[in-house]
Amino acid sequence: MTSTSLPDSLIATLPGSAYTDPGIFAQEQERIFETMWFCVARSSDLARPGAFRTVDVGRESILVTRARDNSVRAYFNVCRHRGAKLCTEETGEVKRAFQCPYHAWTYDLNGKLVAAPNLTKMPDVGRTEYGLVGVAVREWLGYVWVCLAENPPSFEEDVMGAVVERLGDTESIERYDVENLSVGRRIVYDVKANWKLIIENFMECYHCATIHPELTEVLPEFADGYAAQYYVGHGAEFGADIQGFTVDGSEGLDRIPGVSEEQDRRYYAITVKPQVFINLVPDHVIFHRMYPVAVDRTIVECDWLYLPHVVESGKDVGRSVELFDRVNRQDFDACERTQPGMSSRLYAKGGVLVPSEHHIGAFHDWVNERLGTRNPE
């Protein structure tokens, strides 16, 4: 079936190979993950100078740390001597410097080469020239974002612009004070599916009535199949008898003070390409970060963020966490059921999108544009 033979109600998807071909995934690593702003950590995870995290961004291992001046720095996690991985642990803390376990080349938190065996006998070796190679880094919404591109794109246009495109302005998200919220719960999911399937699932709600009974109870309009992201500035309204964004619709926790009356009792979802989902409700924020590790495997790290005093007081956040944890598991199960079908001969030319999913076509166009390809005619 070709795109020209489809009825007006349907548009074509990407072909199955887009979700199964390691070569295409390698292109995505090079042309998407390694060239765009990529969210790697919650700022509070780097609470003190010397705290660090290592994250794979595309094909590269990146070391993120906090320097003595309290700024966040990011470097390629590669020793300048013989290319050994500098930090092999995912998280940790050093006192003053990072030392390569191979030949003990040592770098301070600013990336400068400060020590190495017999370094004093090599006065021509520049301490900065042979220091760690940095990558661009920004902090926003209490998260650390890095970009591996030599000339990074505008953070304001690409990242903040995605929020503006969805909500109409940045003030709407700033009212949630995401930067100053505290992590009440973090769950890491290992999803055996291509990263694009996860994004496509998050973008649409055609499946909501089928697999999300708890969510559609809280947000009745989702049962009609139109996701909140479909309309600029729109937030899905809580059901009349729903008190809070919880698994049973019971009362939630303390409302974030800056949330406006218009935003109260509403849910907003935002996709920040290529790997962030932001969910806003009156009393908490749910922040997803995807780490694509293979063509058919994606790690998803999800934070539930609440007012600091809610977390510090030990209040039970379980009912609010359980709602979206169930949604996540239902979604990821669907993605894992879909992944094998991408290899079927039946799906070689792809599938179709119904009208409530047509906006996913724009995502497919974006992927093709980044890769320099296009859907087959």
mmCIF file of C-alpha atoms in Angstrom, residues 22-363:
data_model
loop_
_atom_site.group_PDB
_atom_site.id
_atom_site.type_symbol
_atom_site.label_atom_id
_atom_site.label_comp_id
_atom_site.label_asym_id
_atom_site.label_seq_id
_atom_site.Cartn_x
_atom_site.Cartn_y
_atom_site.Cartn_z
ATOM 1 C CA PRO A 22 20.726 -1.001 13.687
ATOM 2 C CA GLY A 23 22.073 1.145 10.862
ATOM 3 C CA ILE A 24 19.180 3.575 11.172
ATOM 4 C CA PHE A 25 19.628 3.636 14.947
ATOM 5 C CA ALA A 26 23.313 4.489 14.449
ATOM 6 C CA GLN A 27 22.269 7.398 12.216
ATOM 7 C CA GLU A 28 19.847 8.564 14.913
ATOM 8 C CA GLN A 29 22.632 8.441 17.494
ATOM 9 C CA GLU A 30 24.871 10.543 15.259
ATOM 10 C CA ARG A 31 22.349 13.005 13.832
ATOM 11 C CA ILE A 32 19.814 13.337 16.648
ATOM 12 C CA PHE A 33 21.147 12.407 20.102
ATOM 13 C CA GLU A 34 24.687 13.696 19.492
ATOM 14 C CA THR A 35 23.607 16.994 17.919
ATOM 15 C CA MET A 36 20.627 18.079 20.043
ATOM 16 C CA TRP A 37 20.175 19.136 23.664
ATOM 17 C CA PHE A 38 19.896 15.941 25.710
ATOM 18 C CA CYS A 39 18.692 15.847 29.338
ATOM 19 C CA VAL A 40 21.086 13.812 31.493
ATOM 20 C CA ALA A 41 20.443 14.414 35.216
ATOM 21 C CA ARG A 42 18.432 16.148 37.914
ATOM 22 C CA SER A 43 20.537 19.042 39.225
ATOM 23 C CA SER A 44 20.001 17.858 42.800
ATOM 24 C CA ASP A 45 21.754 14.598 41.887
ATOM 25 C CA LEU A 46 24.890 16.746 41.647
ATOM 26 C CA ALA A 47 24.339 18.379 45.001
ATOM 27 C CA ARG A 48 27.985 19.047 45.943
ATOM 28 C CA PRO A 49 31.227 19.801 44.091
ATOM 29 C CA GLY A 50 32.734 16.506 42.996
ATOM 30 C CA ALA A 51 29.401 14.686 42.681
ATOM 31 C CA PHE A 52 29.219 13.119 39.242
ATOM 32 C CA ARG A 53 27.112 11.051 36.904
ATOM 33 C CA THR A 54 28.078 9.251 33.697
ATOM 34 C CA VAL A 55 25.498 9.028 30.923
ATOM 35 C CA ASP A 56 25.555 7.584 27.420
ATOM 36 C CA VAL A 57 24.508 10.213 24.885
ATOM 37 C CA GLY A 58 24.321 8.606 21.489
ATOM 38 C CA ARG A 59 27.554 6.646 21.101
ATOM 39 C CA GLU A 60 29.476 8.701 23.667
ATOM 40 C CA SER A 61 29.924 8.373 27.423
ATOM 41 C CA ILE A 62 29.578 11.776 29.075
ATOM 42 C CA LEU A 63 30.800 12.697 32.555
ATOM 43 C CA VAL A 64 28.687 15.344 34.304
ATOM 44 C CA THR A 65 29.901 16.925 37.549
ATOM 45 C CA ARG A 66 29.667 20.019 39.719
ATOM 46 C CA ALA A 67 32.763 22.210 39.930
ATOM 47 C CA ARG A 68 34.090 24.161 42.934
ATOM 48 C CA ASP A 69 32.287 27.317 41.794
ATOM 49 C CA ASN A 70 29.030 25.305 41.942
ATOM 50 C CA SER A 71 28.610 25.337 38.152
ATOM 51 C CA VAL A 72 27.797 22.120 36.321
ATOM 52 C CA ARG A 73 30.422 20.846 33.886
ATOM 53 C CA ALA A 74 30.211 18.064 31.315
ATOM 54 C CA TYR A 75 33.071 16.246 29.590
ATOM 55 C CA PHE A 76 33.655 13.338 27.275
ATOM 56 C CA ASN A 77 34.347 10.465 29.678
ATOM 57 C CA VAL A 78 37.614 9.645 27.914
ATOM 58 C CA CYS A 79 41.145 10.013 29.222
ATOM 59 C CA ARG A 80 43.310 12.139 26.921
ATOM 60 C CA HIS A 81 46.269 9.768 27.305
ATOM 61 C CA ARG A 82 45.238 6.407 25.840
ATOM 62 C CA GLY A 83 41.463 6.704 25.650
ATOM 63 C CA ALA A 84 40.471 4.713 28.723
ATOM 64 C CA LYS A 85 37.058 5.395 30.218
ATOM 65 C CA LEU A 86 37.785 7.807 33.046
ATOM 66 C CA CYS A 87 34.805 6.989 35.279
ATOM 67 C CA THR A 88 33.286 3.529 35.090
ATOM 68 C CA GLU A 89 30.679 4.060 37.807
ATOM 69 C CA GLU A 90 27.278 5.487 36.919
ATOM 70 C CA THR A 91 27.239 7.842 39.912
ATOM 71 C CA GLY A 92 29.621 8.820 42.655
ATOM 72 C CA GLU A 93 31.618 11.609 44.228
ATOM 73 C CA VAL A 94 35.268 12.597 44.158
ATOM 74 C CA LYS A 95 37.015 14.978 46.537
ATOM 75 C CA ARG A 96 39.066 17.087 44.174
ATOM 76 C CA ALA A 97 39.817 15.299 40.917
ATOM 77 C CA PHE A 98 39.139 12.424 38.539
ATOM 78 C CA GLN A 99 41.963 9.934 38.122
ATOM 79 C CA CYS A 100 42.183 7.534 35.212
ATOM 80 C CA PRO A 101 42.497 3.965 36.572
ATOM 81 C CA TYR A 102 44.864 3.005 33.737
ATOM 82 C CA HIS A 103 47.887 5.343 33.989
ATOM 83 C CA ALA A 104 46.713 7.742 36.713
ATOM 84 C CA TRP A 105 46.337 10.833 34.574
ATOM 85 C CA THR A 106 44.384 13.134 36.884
ATOM 86 C CA TYR A 107 41.999 15.985 36.059
ATOM 87 C CA ASP A 108 40.440 18.578 38.350
ATOM 88 C CA LEU A 109 36.720 19.402 38.343
ATOM 89 C CA ASN A 110 37.339 22.075 35.702
ATOM 90 C CA GLY A 111 38.803 19.420 33.397
ATOM 91 C CA LYS A 112 42.415 20.591 33.687
ATOM 92 C CA LEU A 113 45.197 17.993 33.689
ATOM 93 C CA VAL A 114 46.730 18.374 37.169
ATOM 94 C CA ALA A 115 48.850 15.259 37.610
ATOM 95 C CA ALA A 116 50.316 12.243 35.825
ATOM 96 C CA PRO A 117 53.336 9.999 36.413
ATOM 97 C CA ASN A 118 56.482 11.908 35.355
ATOM 98 C CA LEU A 119 54.416 14.882 34.206
ATOM 99 C CA THR A 120 57.020 17.312 35.547
ATOM 100 C CA LYS A 121 59.495 15.812 33.085
ATOM 101 C CA MET A 122 57.184 16.745 30.233
ATOM 102 C CA PRO A 123 57.027 20.561 30.479
ATOM 103 C CA ASP A 124 55.775 20.840 26.911
ATOM 104 C CA VAL A 125 52.500 19.044 27.753
ATOM 105 C CA GLY A 126 49.836 21.721 28.198
ATOM 106 C CA ARG A 127 47.670 21.192 31.277
ATOM 107 C CA THR A 128 44.641 22.740 29.573
ATOM 108 C CA GLU A 129 45.399 21.507 26.068
ATOM 109 C CA TYR A 130 45.497 17.937 27.346
ATOM 110 C CA GLY A 131 42.663 18.389 29.787
ATOM 111 C CA LEU A 132 39.235 16.798 29.462
ATOM 112 C CA VAL A 133 37.210 17.849 26.446
ATOM 113 C CA GLY A 134 34.076 19.659 27.515
ATOM 114 C CA VAL A 135 30.623 19.693 25.993
ATOM 115 C CA ALA A 136 27.965 22.403 26.167
ATOM 116 C CA VAL A 137 25.822 22.299 29.289
ATOM 117 C CA ARG A 138 22.714 24.140 30.523
ATOM 118 C CA GLU A 139 20.506 23.892 33.592
ATOM 119 C CA TRP A 140 16.764 24.444 33.276
ATOM 120 C CA LEU A 141 13.751 23.227 35.258
ATOM 121 C CA GLY A 142 16.184 21.766 37.770
ATOM 122 C CA TYR A 143 17.695 19.415 35.169
ATOM 123 C CA VAL A 144 21.050 19.281 33.413
ATOM 124 C CA TRP A 145 21.050 19.272 29.613
ATOM 125 C CA VAL A 146 24.115 18.687 27.447
ATOM 126 C CA CYS A 147 24.832 19.024 23.748
ATOM 127 C CA LEU A 148 27.704 17.264 22.007
ATOM 128 C CA ALA A 149 27.539 19.375 18.853
ATOM 129 C CA GLU A 150 30.538 21.553 18.091
ATOM 130 C CA ASN A 151 28.121 24.408 17.489
ATOM 131 C CA PRO A 152 25.073 23.664 19.669
ATOM 132 C CA PRO A 153 21.648 24.763 18.469
ATOM 133 C CA SER A 154 19.805 27.434 20.421
ATOM 134 C CA PHE A 155 18.628 26.046 23.769
ATOM 135 C CA GLU A 156 15.958 28.722 23.874
ATOM 136 C CA GLU A 157 14.577 27.716 20.496
ATOM 137 C CA ASP A 158 14.893 23.934 20.724
ATOM 138 C CA VAL A 159 14.162 23.135 24.374
ATOM 139 C CA MET A 160 12.291 26.102 25.768
ATOM 140 C CA GLY A 161 10.669 26.508 22.363
ATOM 141 C CA ALA A 162 9.120 23.038 22.649
ATOM 142 C CA VAL A 163 7.377 24.161 25.837
ATOM 143 C CA VAL A 164 6.189 27.362 24.170
ATOM 144 C CA GLU A 165 4.901 25.364 21.212
ATOM 145 C CA ARG A 166 2.848 23.209 23.575
ATOM 146 C CA LEU A 167 1.714 25.688 26.264
ATOM 147 C CA GLY A 168 1.903 28.973 24.360
ATOM 148 C CA ASP A 169 4.558 30.534 26.630
ATOM 149 C CA THR A 170 7.223 29.668 29.212
ATOM 150 C CA GLU A 171 5.371 31.430 32.028
ATOM 151 C CA SER A 172 2.859 28.580 32.145
ATOM 152 C CA ILE A 173 5.534 26.058 33.139
ATOM 153 C CA GLU A 174 7.419 28.492 35.348
ATOM 154 C CA ARG A 175 4.344 28.654 37.611
ATOM 155 C CA TYR A 176 5.086 25.051 38.646
ATOM 156 C CA ASP A 177 8.533 26.078 39.970
ATOM 157 C CA VAL A 178 9.930 22.755 38.721
ATOM 158 C CA GLU A 179 13.491 23.785 39.541
ATOM 159 C CA ASN A 180 12.761 23.987 43.265
ATOM 160 C CA LEU A 181 10.625 20.863 43.622
ATOM 161 C CA SER A 182 12.050 17.748 45.286
ATOM 162 C CA VAL A 183 12.211 14.200 43.974
ATOM 163 C CA GLY A 184 9.637 12.188 45.887
ATOM 164 C CA ARG A 185 10.108 9.015 43.873
ATOM 165 C CA ARG A 186 12.251 7.841 40.962
ATOM 166 C CA ILE A 187 11.525 4.715 38.952
ATOM 167 C CA VAL A 188 13.760 3.400 36.173
ATOM 168 C CA TYR A 189 12.153 1.271 33.466
ATOM 169 C CA ASP A 190 14.008 -0.991 31.034
ATOM 170 C CA VAL A 191 11.798 -1.010 27.947
ATOM 171 C CA LYS A 192 12.451 -3.517 25.169
ATOM 172 C CA ALA A 193 11.252 -1.210 22.423
ATOM 173 C CA ASN A 194 12.553 1.421 20.042
ATOM 174 C CA TRP A 195 12.623 4.954 21.447
ATOM 175 C CA LYS A 196 10.320 6.271 18.701
ATOM 176 C CA LEU A 197 7.562 3.844 19.670
ATOM 177 C CA ILE A 198 7.662 5.298 23.183
ATOM 178 C CA ILE A 199 7.429 8.879 21.900
ATOM 179 C CA GLU A 200 4.594 8.018 19.523
ATOM 180 C CA ASN A 201 2.702 6.323 22.335
ATOM 181 C CA PHE A 202 3.135 9.319 24.623
ATOM 182 C CA MET A 203 1.942 11.718 21.929
ATOM 183 C CA GLU A 204 -1.435 10.068 21.302
ATOM 184 C CA CYS A 205 -4.411 8.945 23.350
ATOM 185 C CA TYR A 206 -6.206 6.781 20.792
ATOM 186 C CA HIS A 207 -5.121 3.883 23.012
ATOM 187 C CA CYS A 208 -6.178 5.447 26.314
ATOM 188 C CA ALA A 209 -9.669 3.969 26.547
ATOM 189 C CA THR A 210 -8.233 0.536 25.778
ATOM 190 C CA ILE A 211 -5.293 0.269 28.159
ATOM 191 C CA HIS A 212 -5.546 3.152 30.681
ATOM 192 C CA PRO A 213 -8.687 2.618 32.811
ATOM 193 C CA GLU A 214 -7.271 4.505 35.796
ATOM 194 C CA LEU A 215 -6.134 7.478 33.703
ATOM 195 C CA THR A 216 -9.404 7.847 31.808
ATOM 196 C CA GLU A 217 -11.281 7.713 35.124
ATOM 197 C CA VAL A 218 -9.291 10.736 36.292
ATOM 198 C CA LEU A 219 -9.236 12.460 32.873
ATOM 199 C CA PRO A 220 -12.522 11.478 31.163
ATOM 200 C CA GLU A 221 -11.816 13.389 27.948
ATOM 201 C CA PHE A 222 -8.900 11.042 27.256
ATOM 202 C CA ALA A 223 -11.426 8.273 26.628
ATOM 203 C CA ASP A 224 -12.381 10.121 23.436
ATOM 204 C CA GLY A 225 -8.912 9.494 22.014
ATOM 205 C CA TYR A 226 -7.550 13.023 21.747
ATOM 206 C CA ALA A 227 -4.383 13.626 23.719
ATOM 207 C CA ALA A 228 -3.819 16.871 25.603
ATOM 208 C CA GLN A 229 -0.798 17.584 23.399
ATOM 209 C CA TYR A 230 -3.065 17.844 20.374
ATOM 210 C CA TYR A 231 -4.143 21.387 21.266
ATOM 211 C CA VAL A 232 -1.840 24.290 22.090
ATOM 212 C CA GLY A 233 -2.390 25.483 25.641
ATOM 213 C CA HIS A 234 -5.035 22.883 26.448
ATOM 214 C CA GLY A 235 -4.975 20.899 29.669
ATOM 215 C CA ALA A 236 -7.146 17.835 30.179
ATOM 216 C CA GLU A 237 -9.668 18.527 32.932
ATOM 217 C CA PHE A 238 -10.121 16.261 35.944
ATOM 218 C CA GLY A 239 -13.445 14.419 36.158
ATOM 219 C CA ALA A 240 -16.208 16.072 38.198
ATOM 220 C CA ASP A 241 -15.883 13.631 41.105
ATOM 221 C CA ILE A 242 -12.082 13.487 40.998
ATOM 222 C CA GLN A 243 -10.292 15.198 43.867
ATOM 223 C CA GLY A 244 -6.670 14.688 42.824
ATOM 224 C CA PHE A 245 -4.318 13.153 40.258
ATOM 225 C CA THR A 246 -4.126 9.856 42.142
ATOM 226 C CA VAL A 247 -4.748 6.215 41.278
ATOM 227 C CA ASP A 248 -8.187 6.274 42.940
ATOM 228 C CA GLY A 249 -9.056 9.928 42.313
ATOM 229 C CA SER A 250 -8.663 10.754 45.999
ATOM 230 C CA GLU A 251 -7.251 14.019 47.268
ATOM 231 C CA GLY A 252 -3.680 14.774 46.230
ATOM 232 C CA LEU A 253 -0.923 16.580 48.114
ATOM 233 C CA ASP A 254 -0.238 20.274 48.688
ATOM 234 C CA ARG A 255 -0.853 22.318 45.560
ATOM 235 C CA ILE A 256 2.122 24.130 44.037
ATOM 236 C CA PRO A 257 1.486 27.787 45.018
ATOM 237 C CA GLY A 258 2.237 29.354 41.646
ATOM 238 C CA VAL A 259 -0.251 27.218 39.694
ATOM 239 C CA SER A 260 -2.959 29.485 38.316
ATOM 240 C CA GLU A 261 -6.694 28.989 38.725
ATOM 241 C CA GLU A 262 -6.900 28.167 35.015
ATOM 242 C CA GLN A 263 -4.296 25.415 35.469
ATOM 243 C CA ASP A 264 -5.916 23.944 38.577
ATOM 244 C CA ARG A 265 -7.553 20.529 38.145
ATOM 245 C CA ARG A 266 -5.875 20.085 34.770
ATOM 246 C CA TYR A 267 -3.169 17.873 33.304
ATOM 247 C CA TYR A 268 -0.660 19.091 30.705
ATOM 248 C CA ALA A 269 1.749 16.904 28.726
ATOM 249 C CA ILE A 270 4.794 18.175 26.836
ATOM 250 C CA THR A 271 7.242 16.374 24.546
ATOM 251 C CA VAL A 272 10.716 17.899 24.283
ATOM 252 C CA LYS A 273 12.466 16.097 21.456
ATOM 253 C CA PRO A 274 14.367 13.908 21.381
ATOM 254 C CA GLN A 275 13.925 12.293 24.815
ATOM 255 C CA VAL A 276 11.995 14.221 27.464
ATOM 256 C CA PHE A 277 8.345 14.082 28.554
ATOM 257 C CA ILE A 278 6.993 16.592 31.086
ATOM 258 C CA ASN A 279 3.658 16.061 32.835
ATOM 259 C CA LEU A 280 2.150 18.889 34.898
ATOM 260 C CA VAL A 281 -0.619 18.565 37.490
ATOM 261 C CA PRO A 282 -1.482 20.976 40.336
ATOM 262 C CA ASP A 283 0.419 19.221 43.122
ATOM 263 C CA HIS A 284 3.312 17.532 41.322
ATOM 264 C CA VAL A 285 5.331 17.216 38.129
ATOM 265 C CA ILE A 286 6.289 13.946 36.428
ATOM 266 C CA PHE A 287 9.491 14.188 34.390
ATOM 267 C CA HIS A 288 10.578 11.384 32.020
ATOM 268 C CA ARG A 289 14.035 11.052 30.450
ATOM 269 C CA MET A 290 14.670 8.421 27.800
ATOM 270 C CA TYR A 291 18.082 6.892 27.163
ATOM 271 C CA PRO A 292 18.005 4.924 23.884
ATOM 272 C CA VAL A 293 20.636 2.201 24.245
ATOM 273 C CA ALA A 294 19.838 -0.035 21.254
ATOM 274 C CA VAL A 295 17.461 -0.141 18.322
ATOM 275 C CA ASP A 296 15.092 -2.271 20.425
ATOM 276 C CA ARG A 297 15.878 -1.134 23.973
ATOM 277 C CA THR A 298 15.325 2.134 25.847
ATOM 278 C CA ILE A 299 15.951 3.011 29.484
ATOM 279 C CA VAL A 300 13.360 5.449 30.860
ATOM 280 C CA GLU A 301 14.051 7.321 34.088
ATOM 281 C CA CYS A 302 10.977 8.910 35.645
ATOM 282 C CA ASP A 303 10.917 11.432 38.511
ATOM 283 C CA TRP A 304 7.883 12.420 40.577
ATOM 284 C CA LEU A 305 8.505 15.953 41.882
ATOM 285 C CA TYR A 306 6.688 17.565 44.821
ATOM 286 C CA LEU A 307 6.975 20.620 47.027
ATOM 287 C CA PRO A 308 10.072 20.210 49.250
ATOM 288 C CA HIS A 309 8.129 20.159 52.513
ATOM 289 C CA VAL A 310 5.904 17.361 51.176
ATOM 290 C CA VAL A 311 8.955 15.155 50.593
ATOM 291 C CA GLU A 312 10.800 16.210 53.753
ATOM 292 C CA SER A 313 7.769 15.531 55.952
ATOM 293 C CA GLY A 314 7.560 11.959 54.705
ATOM 294 C CA LYS A 315 3.999 12.336 53.432
ATOM 295 C CA ASP A 316 2.752 9.331 51.494
ATOM 296 C CA VAL A 317 3.096 10.056 47.768
ATOM 297 C CA GLY A 318 2.172 6.481 46.853
ATOM 298 C CA ARG A 319 -1.279 7.107 45.390
ATOM 299 C CA SER A 320 -0.046 9.816 43.010
ATOM 300 C CA VAL A 321 3.018 7.785 42.044
ATOM 301 C CA GLU A 322 0.937 4.666 41.468
ATOM 302 C CA LEU A 323 -1.328 6.377 38.930
ATOM 303 C CA PHE A 324 1.414 7.266 36.472
ATOM 304 C CA ASP A 325 3.514 4.224 37.303
ATOM 305 C CA ARG A 326 0.561 2.150 36.092
ATOM 306 C CA VAL A 327 0.243 4.374 33.021
ATOM 307 C CA ASN A 328 3.955 3.940 32.300
ATOM 308 C CA ARG A 329 3.825 0.157 32.666
ATOM 309 C CA GLN A 330 0.702 -0.062 30.507
ATOM 310 C CA ASP A 331 2.349 2.100 27.843
ATOM 311 C CA PHE A 332 5.677 0.296 27.908
ATOM 312 C CA ASP A 333 3.950 -3.076 27.743
ATOM 313 C CA ALA A 334 2.127 -1.881 24.621
ATOM 314 C CA CYS A 335 5.400 -0.686 23.091
ATOM 315 C CA GLU A 336 7.053 -4.018 23.842
ATOM 316 C CA ARG A 337 4.144 -5.836 22.192
ATOM 317 C CA THR A 338 4.524 -3.583 19.161
ATOM 318 C CA GLN A 339 8.283 -3.934 18.724
ATOM 319 C CA PRO A 340 8.229 -7.514 17.330
ATOM 320 C CA GLY A 341 5.651 -6.496 14.730
ATOM 321 C CA MET A 342 8.076 -3.935 13.323
ATOM 322 C CA SER A 343 10.089 -6.879 11.932
ATOM 323 C CA SER A 344 7.100 -8.468 10.226
ATOM 324 C CA ARG A 345 6.992 -8.545 6.435
ATOM 325 C CA LEU A 346 3.469 -7.169 6.839
ATOM 326 C CA TYR A 347 4.883 -3.984 8.345
ATOM 327 C CA ALA A 348 7.741 -3.516 5.866
ATOM 328 C CA LYS A 349 6.019 -0.413 4.448
ATOM 329 C CA GLY A 350 4.622 0.626 7.810
ATOM 330 C CA GLY A 351 1.123 1.117 9.145
ATOM 331 C CA VAL A 352 -1.363 3.967 9.300
ATOM 332 C CA LEU A 353 -2.368 6.825 11.593
ATOM 333 C CA VAL A 354 -6.021 7.728 12.230
ATOM 334 C CA PRO A 355 -7.064 11.422 12.501
ATOM 335 C CA SER A 356 -6.438 11.685 16.266
ATOM 336 C CA GLU A 357 -2.881 10.465 15.586
ATOM 337 C CA HIS A 358 -2.102 12.622 12.565
ATOM 338 C CA HIS A 359 0.175 14.879 14.623
ATOM 339 C CA ILE A 360 2.507 11.863 14.964
ATOM 340 C CA GLY A 361 3.084 12.291 11.235
ATOM 341 C CA ALA A 362 4.831 15.571 12.028
ATOM 342 C CA PHE A 363 7.149 13.670 14.363
#
